[in-house]
Coordinates of N, CA and C in Angstrom, one line a residue:
M186 N 0.9 -1.2 0.0 CA 0.0 0.0 0.0 C 0.9 1.2 0.0
D187 N 0.5 2.2 -0.9 CA 1.4 3.4 -0.9 C 1.1 4.3 0.3
P188 N 2.1 5.2 0.6 CA 1.9 6.0 1.8 C 0.7 6.8 1.9
T189 N 0.2 7.3 0.8 CA -1.0 8.2 0.8 C -2.2 7.3 1.2
A190 N -2.4 6.2 0.6 CA -3.5 5.3 1.0 C -3.4 4.9 2.5
H191 N -2.2 4.6 2.9 CA -2.0 4.2 4.3 C -2.4 5.3 5.2
Y192 N -2.0 6.5 4.9 CA -2.3 7.7 5.8 C -3.8 8.0 5.7
R193 N -4.4 7.8 4.6 CA -5.9 8.0 4.5 C -6.6 7.0 5.5
Q194 N -6.1 5.7 5.5 CA -6.7 4.7 6.3 C -6.5 5.1 7.8
L195 N -5.3 5.5 8.1 CA -5.0 5.9 9.5 C -5.9 7.1 9.9
A196 N -6.2 8.0 9.0 CA -7.1 9.2 9.4 C -8.5 8.7 9.7
R197 N -8.9 7.6 9.1 CA -10.3 7.1 9.4 C -10.4 6.5 10.8
L198 N -9.2 6.2 11.4 CA -9.2 5.6 12.7 C -9.3 6.6 13.8
G199 N -9.2 7.9 13.5 CA -9.2 9.0 14.5 C -7.9 9.6 14.7
R200 N -8.0 10.8 15.4 CA -6.8 11.6 15.6 C -5.7 10.9 16.4
A201 N -6.1 10.2 17.5 CA -5.1 9.6 18.4 C -4.4 8.4 17.6
A202 N -5.1 7.6 16.9 CA -4.5 6.5 16.1 C -3.6 7.1 15.1
F203 N -4.1 8.1 14.4 CA -3.3 8.8 13.3 C -1.9 9.3 13.9
L204 N -2.1 10.1 14.9 CA -0.8 10.7 15.5 C 0.1 9.7 16.1
G205 N -0.4 8.6 16.6 CA 0.4 7.6 17.1 C 1.1 6.8 16.1
A206 N 0.6 6.7 14.9 CA 1.2 5.8 13.9 C 1.9 6.6 12.7
A207 N 1.5 7.9 12.5 CA 2.1 8.6 11.4 C 3.5 9.2 11.7
A208 N 4.2 9.5 10.7 CA 5.5 10.2 10.8 C 5.2 11.5 11.4
P209 N 6.1 12.1 12.2 CA 5.8 13.4 12.8 C 5.7 14.6 11.8
A210 N 6.1 14.4 10.6 CA 6.0 15.4 9.5 C 6.0 14.6 8.1
A211 N 5.6 15.4 7.1 CA 5.6 14.8 5.8 C 5.7 15.9 4.8
L212 N 6.1 15.5 3.6 CA 6.0 16.4 2.4 C 4.8 16.0 1.6
L213 N 4.1 17.0 1.1 CA 3.0 16.8 0.2 C 3.3 17.3 -1.1
R214 N 2.8 16.5 -2.1 CA 2.9 16.9 -3.5 C 1.6 16.7 -4.2
Y215 N 1.2 17.6 -5.0 CA 0.0 17.4 -5.8 C 0.5 17.2 -7.3
R216 N -0.1 16.3 -7.9 CA 0.3 16.0 -9.3 C -0.9 15.7 -10.2
T217 N -0.8 15.8 -11.5 CA -1.8 15.5 -12.4 C -2.1 14.0 -12.3
P218 N -3.4 13.6 -12.3 CA -3.8 12.2 -12.3 C -3.2 11.4 -13.4
R219 N -2.8 10.1 -13.1 CA -2.3 9.2 -14.1 C -3.3 8.1 -14.4
P220 N -3.2 7.5 -15.5 CA -4.2 6.4 -15.8 C -4.1 5.3 -14.7
G221 N -5.2 4.9 -14.2 CA -5.2 3.9 -13.1 C -5.3 4.5 -11.7
D222 N -5.2 5.8 -11.6 CA -5.4 6.5 -10.3 C -6.8 6.3 -9.9
D223 N -7.1 6.0 -8.6 CA -8.5 5.9 -8.1 C -8.8 7.3 -7.6
L224 N -9.5 8.1 -8.4 CA -9.7 9.5 -8.0 C -10.7 9.6 -6.8
D225 N -11.5 8.6 -6.6 CA -12.3 8.7 -5.4 C -11.5 8.7 -4.1
T226 N -10.3 8.0 -4.1 CA -9.6 8.0 -2.9 C -8.3 8.8 -3.0
A227 N -7.9 9.2 -4.2 CA -6.6 9.9 -4.3 C -6.8 11.4 -4.5
A228 N -8.0 11.9 -5.0 CA -8.1 13.3 -5.2 C -8.3 14.1 -3.9
A229 N -7.8 15.2 -3.9 CA -7.9 16.1 -2.7 C -8.1 17.5 -3.1
T230 N -8.9 18.2 -2.3 CA -9.1 19.6 -2.6 C -7.9 20.3 -2.0
L231 N -7.4 21.3 -2.8 CA -6.2 22.1 -2.3 C -6.6 23.0 -1.2
T232 N -6.5 22.7 0.0 CA -6.9 23.5 1.1 C -5.9 24.3 1.8
L233 N -4.7 24.2 1.3 CA -3.6 24.9 2.0 C -3.3 26.3 1.5
D234 N -4.3 26.9 0.8 CA -4.2 28.3 0.4 C -3.0 28.5 -0.5
E235 N -2.8 27.6 -1.5 CA -1.7 27.8 -2.4 C -2.2 27.5 -3.8
P236 N -1.4 28.1 -4.8 CA -1.8 27.8 -6.2 C -1.4 26.4 -6.6
V237 N -2.0 25.9 -7.7 CA -1.6 24.6 -8.2 C -0.1 24.6 -8.5
R238 N 0.6 23.6 -8.2 CA 2.0 23.6 -8.3 C 2.5 22.9 -9.5
A239 N 3.8 22.9 -9.7 CA 4.5 22.2 -10.8 C 4.0 20.7 -10.8
G240 N 3.8 20.1 -11.9 CA 3.4 18.8 -12.0 C 1.9 18.7 -12.1
V241 N 1.2 19.8 -12.0 CA -0.3 19.8 -12.2 C -0.5 20.8 -13.3
S242 N -1.1 20.3 -14.4 CA -1.3 21.2 -15.5 C -2.1 22.5 -15.1
A243 N -1.7 23.6 -15.6 CA -2.3 24.9 -15.2 C -3.8 24.9 -15.5
G244 N -4.3 24.2 -16.5 CA -5.7 24.2 -16.9 C -6.5 23.2 -16.1
A245 N -5.9 22.3 -15.3 CA -6.6 21.3 -14.6 C -7.3 21.9 -13.4
P246 N -8.5 21.5 -13.1 CA -9.2 22.0 -11.9 C -8.4 21.5 -10.7
A247 N -8.4 22.3 -9.6 CA -7.7 21.8 -8.4 C -8.2 20.5 -7.9
A248 N -9.5 20.3 -8.0 CA -10.1 19.1 -7.5 C -9.6 17.9 -8.1
E249 N -9.0 18.0 -9.3 CA -8.4 16.8 -10.0 C -7.0 16.5 -9.6
A250 N -6.4 17.3 -8.9 CA -5.0 17.1 -8.5 C -5.0 15.9 -7.5
V251 N -4.0 15.1 -7.7 CA -3.8 13.9 -6.8 C -2.8 14.2 -5.7
L252 N -3.2 14.0 -4.5 CA -2.3 14.2 -3.4 C -1.4 13.0 -3.2
E253 N -0.1 13.3 -3.0 CA 0.9 12.3 -2.6 C 1.5 12.7 -1.3
V254 N 1.5 11.7 -0.4 CA 2.1 12.0 0.9 C 3.5 11.3 1.0
V255 N 4.5 12.0 1.3 CA 5.8 11.5 1.5 C 6.3 11.6 2.9
P256 N 6.2 10.6 3.7 CA 6.5 10.7 5.2 C 8.0 11.0 5.4
L257 N 8.3 11.9 6.3 CA 9.7 12.3 6.6 C 10.1 11.3 7.8
L258 N 10.7 10.3 7.3 CA 11.2 9.2 8.3 C 12.6 8.9 8.0
K259 N 13.4 8.5 9.0 CA 14.8 8.0 8.8 C 14.8 6.6 8.5
K260 N 15.5 6.2 7.5 CA 15.6 4.7 7.1 C 16.5 4.1 8.1
P261 N 16.2 2.9 8.6 CA 17.1 2.2 9.5 C 18.5 2.0 8.9
G262 N 19.5 2.3 9.7 CA 20.8 2.1 9.2 C 21.4 3.0 8.2
A263 N 20.6 4.0 7.8 CA 21.0 5.0 6.8 C 22.1 5.9 7.4
A264 N 22.9 6.5 6.5 CA 23.9 7.5 6.9 C 23.3 8.7 7.6
Y265 N 24.1 9.5 8.2 CA 23.7 10.7 8.9 C 22.6 10.5 9.9
P266 N 22.9 9.9 11.0 CA 21.8 9.5 11.9 C 21.1 10.7 12.5
D267 N 21.7 11.9 12.4 CA 21.0 13.1 13.0 C 20.2 13.9 12.0
R268 N 20.0 13.4 10.8 CA 19.2 14.1 9.8 C 18.5 13.2 8.9
I269 N 17.4 13.7 8.3 CA 16.7 12.9 7.3 C 17.0 13.5 6.0
T270 N 17.7 12.7 5.1 CA 18.2 13.2 3.8 C 17.1 13.0 2.8
V271 N 17.1 13.9 1.8 CA 16.1 13.9 0.7 C 16.9 14.2 -0.6
G272 N 16.7 13.3 -1.5 CA 17.3 13.4 -2.8 C 16.8 12.4 -3.8
R273 N 17.4 12.3 -5.0 CA 16.9 11.4 -6.0 C 17.4 10.0 -6.0
T274 N 18.5 9.8 -5.2 CA 19.1 8.4 -5.2 C 18.6 7.6 -4.0
S275 N 18.7 6.3 -4.2 CA 18.1 5.4 -3.2 C 18.8 5.4 -1.9
N276 N 20.0 6.0 -1.7 CA 20.7 6.0 -0.4 C 20.1 7.1 0.5
N277 N 19.2 7.9 0.0 CA 18.5 8.9 0.9 C 17.4 8.3 1.7
D278 N 17.1 9.0 2.8 CA 15.9 8.5 3.6 C 14.6 8.7 2.8
V279 N 14.5 9.8 2.1 CA 13.3 10.1 1.3 C 13.8 10.2 -0.2
V280 N 13.3 9.4 -1.1 CA 13.7 9.4 -2.5 C 12.6 10.2 -3.3
L281 N 13.1 11.2 -4.0 CA 12.2 11.9 -5.0 C 12.8 11.8 -6.4
P282 N 12.3 10.8 -7.1 CA 12.9 10.5 -8.4 C 12.5 11.6 -9.5
D283 N 13.1 12.7 -9.4 CA 12.8 13.8 -10.3 C 14.2 14.3 -10.9
H284 N 14.2 14.5 -12.2 CA 15.5 14.9 -12.8 C 16.1 16.2 -12.3
A285 N 15.3 17.1 -11.7 CA 15.8 18.4 -11.2 C 16.2 18.3 -9.7
V286 N 16.0 17.2 -9.1 CA 16.4 17.0 -7.7 C 17.8 16.3 -7.7
S287 N 18.6 16.9 -6.9 CA 20.0 16.4 -6.8 C 20.1 15.1 -6.1
R288 N 21.2 14.4 -6.2 CA 21.4 13.1 -5.5 C 21.1 13.3 -4.0
L289 N 21.7 14.3 -3.4 CA 21.4 14.7 -2.0 C 21.0 16.2 -2.1
H290 N 19.7 16.5 -2.0 CA 19.2 17.8 -2.3 C 19.1 18.7 -1.0
V291 N 18.3 18.1 0.0 CA 18.2 18.8 1.3 C 18.2 17.8 2.4
Y292 N 18.3 18.3 3.6 CA 18.1 17.5 4.8 C 17.3 18.2 5.8
F293 N 16.7 17.4 6.6 CA 15.8 17.9 7.7 C 16.4 17.4 9.0
R294 N 16.3 18.2 10.0 CA 16.7 17.9 11.4 C 15.6 18.3 12.3
V295 N 15.5 17.6 13.5 CA 14.6 17.9 14.5 C 15.5 18.2 15.8
R296 N 15.4 19.4 16.3 CA 16.2 19.7 17.5 C 15.2 20.3 18.5
E297 N 15.1 19.8 19.7 CA 14.3 20.3 20.8 C 12.8 20.5 20.3
G298 N 12.4 19.5 19.5 CA 11.0 19.5 19.0 C 10.7 20.4 17.8
R299 N 11.8 21.1 17.3 CA 11.6 22.0 16.2 C 12.2 21.4 14.9
W300 N 11.5 21.6 13.8 CA 12.1 21.1 12.5 C 12.9 22.2 11.8
F301 N 13.9 21.7 11.2 CA 14.8 22.6 10.3 C 15.1 21.9 9.0
V302 N 15.3 22.7 8.0 CA 15.7 22.2 6.7 C 16.9 23.0 6.2
A303 N 17.8 22.3 5.4 CA 18.9 22.9 4.8 C 19.2 22.4 3.4
D304 N 19.6 23.2 2.5 CA 20.0 22.8 1.2 C 21.3 22.1 1.4
A305 N 21.5 20.9 0.9 CA 22.7 20.1 1.1 C 23.8 20.5 0.0
G306 N 23.7 21.6 -0.6 CA 24.6 22.0 -1.7 C 24.1 21.5 -3.0
S307 N 22.8 21.5 -3.2 CA 22.2 21.0 -4.5 C 22.6 21.8 -5.7
K308 N 22.5 21.2 -6.8 CA 22.8 21.9 -8.1 C 21.7 22.9 -8.4
N309 N 20.4 22.6 -8.3 CA 19.3 23.4 -8.7 C 18.7 24.2 -7.5
G310 N 19.3 24.1 -6.3 CA 18.8 25.0 -5.2 C 17.5 24.5 -4.6
A311 N 17.2 25.2 -3.5 CA 16.0 24.9 -2.7 C 15.5 26.2 -2.1
T312 N 14.1 26.4 -2.1 CA 13.6 27.5 -1.4 C 12.5 27.1 -0.4
V313 N 12.3 28.0 0.5 CA 11.2 27.9 1.6 C 10.4 29.1 1.4
D314 N 9.1 28.9 1.0 CA 8.2 30.0 0.8 C 8.8 31.1 -0.1
G315 N 9.5 30.6 -1.1 CA 10.1 31.6 -2.1 C 11.5 32.1 -1.8
V316 N 12.0 31.9 -0.6 CA 13.3 32.4 -0.1 C 14.3 31.3 -0.4
V317 N 15.4 31.7 -1.1 CA 16.4 30.7 -1.4 C 17.2 30.3 -0.2
L318 N 17.4 29.0 0.0 CA 18.2 28.5 1.1 C 19.7 28.6 0.8
A319 N 20.5 29.1 1.7 CA 21.9 29.1 1.5 C 22.4 27.7 1.8
P320 N 23.3 27.2 1.0 CA 23.8 25.8 1.2 C 24.3 25.6 2.7
R321 N 23.8 24.5 3.2 CA 24.1 24.0 4.5 C 23.8 24.9 5.7
K322 N 22.9 25.9 5.4 CA 22.5 26.8 6.5 C 21.0 26.4 6.8
E323 N 20.8 26.0 8.0 CA 19.4 25.5 8.4 C 18.4 26.6 8.6
Q324 N 17.2 26.3 8.1 CA 16.1 27.3 8.2 C 15.0 26.6 9.1
A325 N 14.5 27.2 10.1 CA 13.5 26.7 11.0 C 12.2 26.6 10.2
L326 N 11.4 25.6 10.5 CA 10.1 25.3 9.9 C 9.0 25.3 11.0
V327 N 7.8 25.8 10.7 CA 6.8 25.7 11.6 C 5.6 24.8 11.1
G328 N 5.6 24.5 9.9 CA 4.5 23.7 9.3 C 3.8 24.5 8.2
A329 N 3.5 23.9 7.1 CA 2.7 24.5 6.0 C 3.6 25.3 5.1
E330 N 4.9 25.2 5.2 CA 5.8 25.9 4.3 C 5.8 25.3 2.9
R331 N 6.0 26.1 1.9 CA 6.1 25.6 0.5 C 7.6 25.4 0.3
L332 N 8.0 24.3 -0.2 CA 9.4 24.0 -0.4 C 9.5 23.8 -2.0
R333 N 10.6 24.2 -2.5 CA 10.9 24.0 -3.9 C 12.2 23.3 -4.0
L334 N 12.3 22.2 -4.5 CA 13.6 21.5 -4.7 C 13.8 21.4 -6.2
G335 N 14.7 22.2 -6.8 CA 14.8 22.2 -8.2 C 13.5 22.8 -8.8
E336 N 12.8 21.9 -9.6 CA 11.5 22.3 -10.2 C 10.4 21.7 -9.4
L337 N 10.6 20.8 -8.4 CA 9.6 20.1 -7.7 C 9.1 21.0 -6.6
E338 N 7.7 21.1 -6.5 CA 7.1 21.9 -5.5 C 6.4 21.0 -4.5
L339 N 6.7 21.2 -3.2 CA 6.2 20.4 -2.1 C 5.7 21.3 -1.0
R340 N 5.0 20.7 -0.1 CA 4.5 21.4 1.1 C 5.0 20.6 2.3
F341 N 5.6 21.2 3.3 CA 6.0 20.6 4.5 C 4.9 20.7 5.5
V342 N 4.4 19.6 6.0 CA 3.3 19.7 7.0 C 3.6 18.8 8.2
L343 N 3.2 19.2 9.4 CA 3.3 18.4 10.6 C 2.1 17.4 10.6
A344 N 2.3 16.4 11.4 CA 1.3 15.3 11.4 C -0.1 15.8 11.7
E345 N -0.2 16.7 12.7 CA -1.5 17.2 13.1 C -2.3 17.9 11.9
A346 N -1.5 18.7 11.1 CA -2.1 19.4 9.9 C -2.4 18.4 8.8
L347 N -1.6 17.4 8.7 CA -1.9 16.3 7.7 C -3.2 15.5 8.1
Y348 N -3.4 15.3 9.3 CA -4.6 14.6 9.8 C -5.8 15.4 9.4
E349 N -5.8 16.7 9.7 CA -6.9 17.6 9.4 C -7.1 17.7 7.9
L350 N -6.1 17.7 7.1 CA -6.2 17.8 5.6 C -6.9 16.5 5.1
L351 N -6.5 15.4 5.6 CA -7.0 14.1 5.1 C -8.4 13.8 5.6
R352 N -8.8 14.5 6.7 CA -10.2 14.3 7.2 C -11.2 15.2 6.5
S353 N -10.7 16.3 5.9 CA -11.5 17.3 5.2 C -12.1 16.8 3.9

């Protein structure tokens, strides 16, 4: 079962079950539906007050955008035990197979309950809410930020906000 379907099932079990089983944060991506997508379970209304992002055709109604949930979790035994790495190669904790995403593009850290993101020195850069990240300089996150990795647009959300989104 893909992460999005799994998280939708968890949301049906209620807030406590969802928060107990979900990753503490996730990246959200909206994309154009593909043949075979079950739009009854995959479609989501864009409720995060943002325009349709890259990967969704400009002419497509927002209701036809398919939500993908990418949990921010550390892979067991992966390198860099103090951070969650994101890039296009399989040695990252989170793999985003996109040509504009670097092998190691960004990393996330949690310190004292707060989330941070840093560009890992990527070729195509990264932004948070339109502000370019300096390489290896951590930026604090509070939730619902728009991230751009190369050409890929994502939304950083905490588990509580993800639960609310999936329940709506």
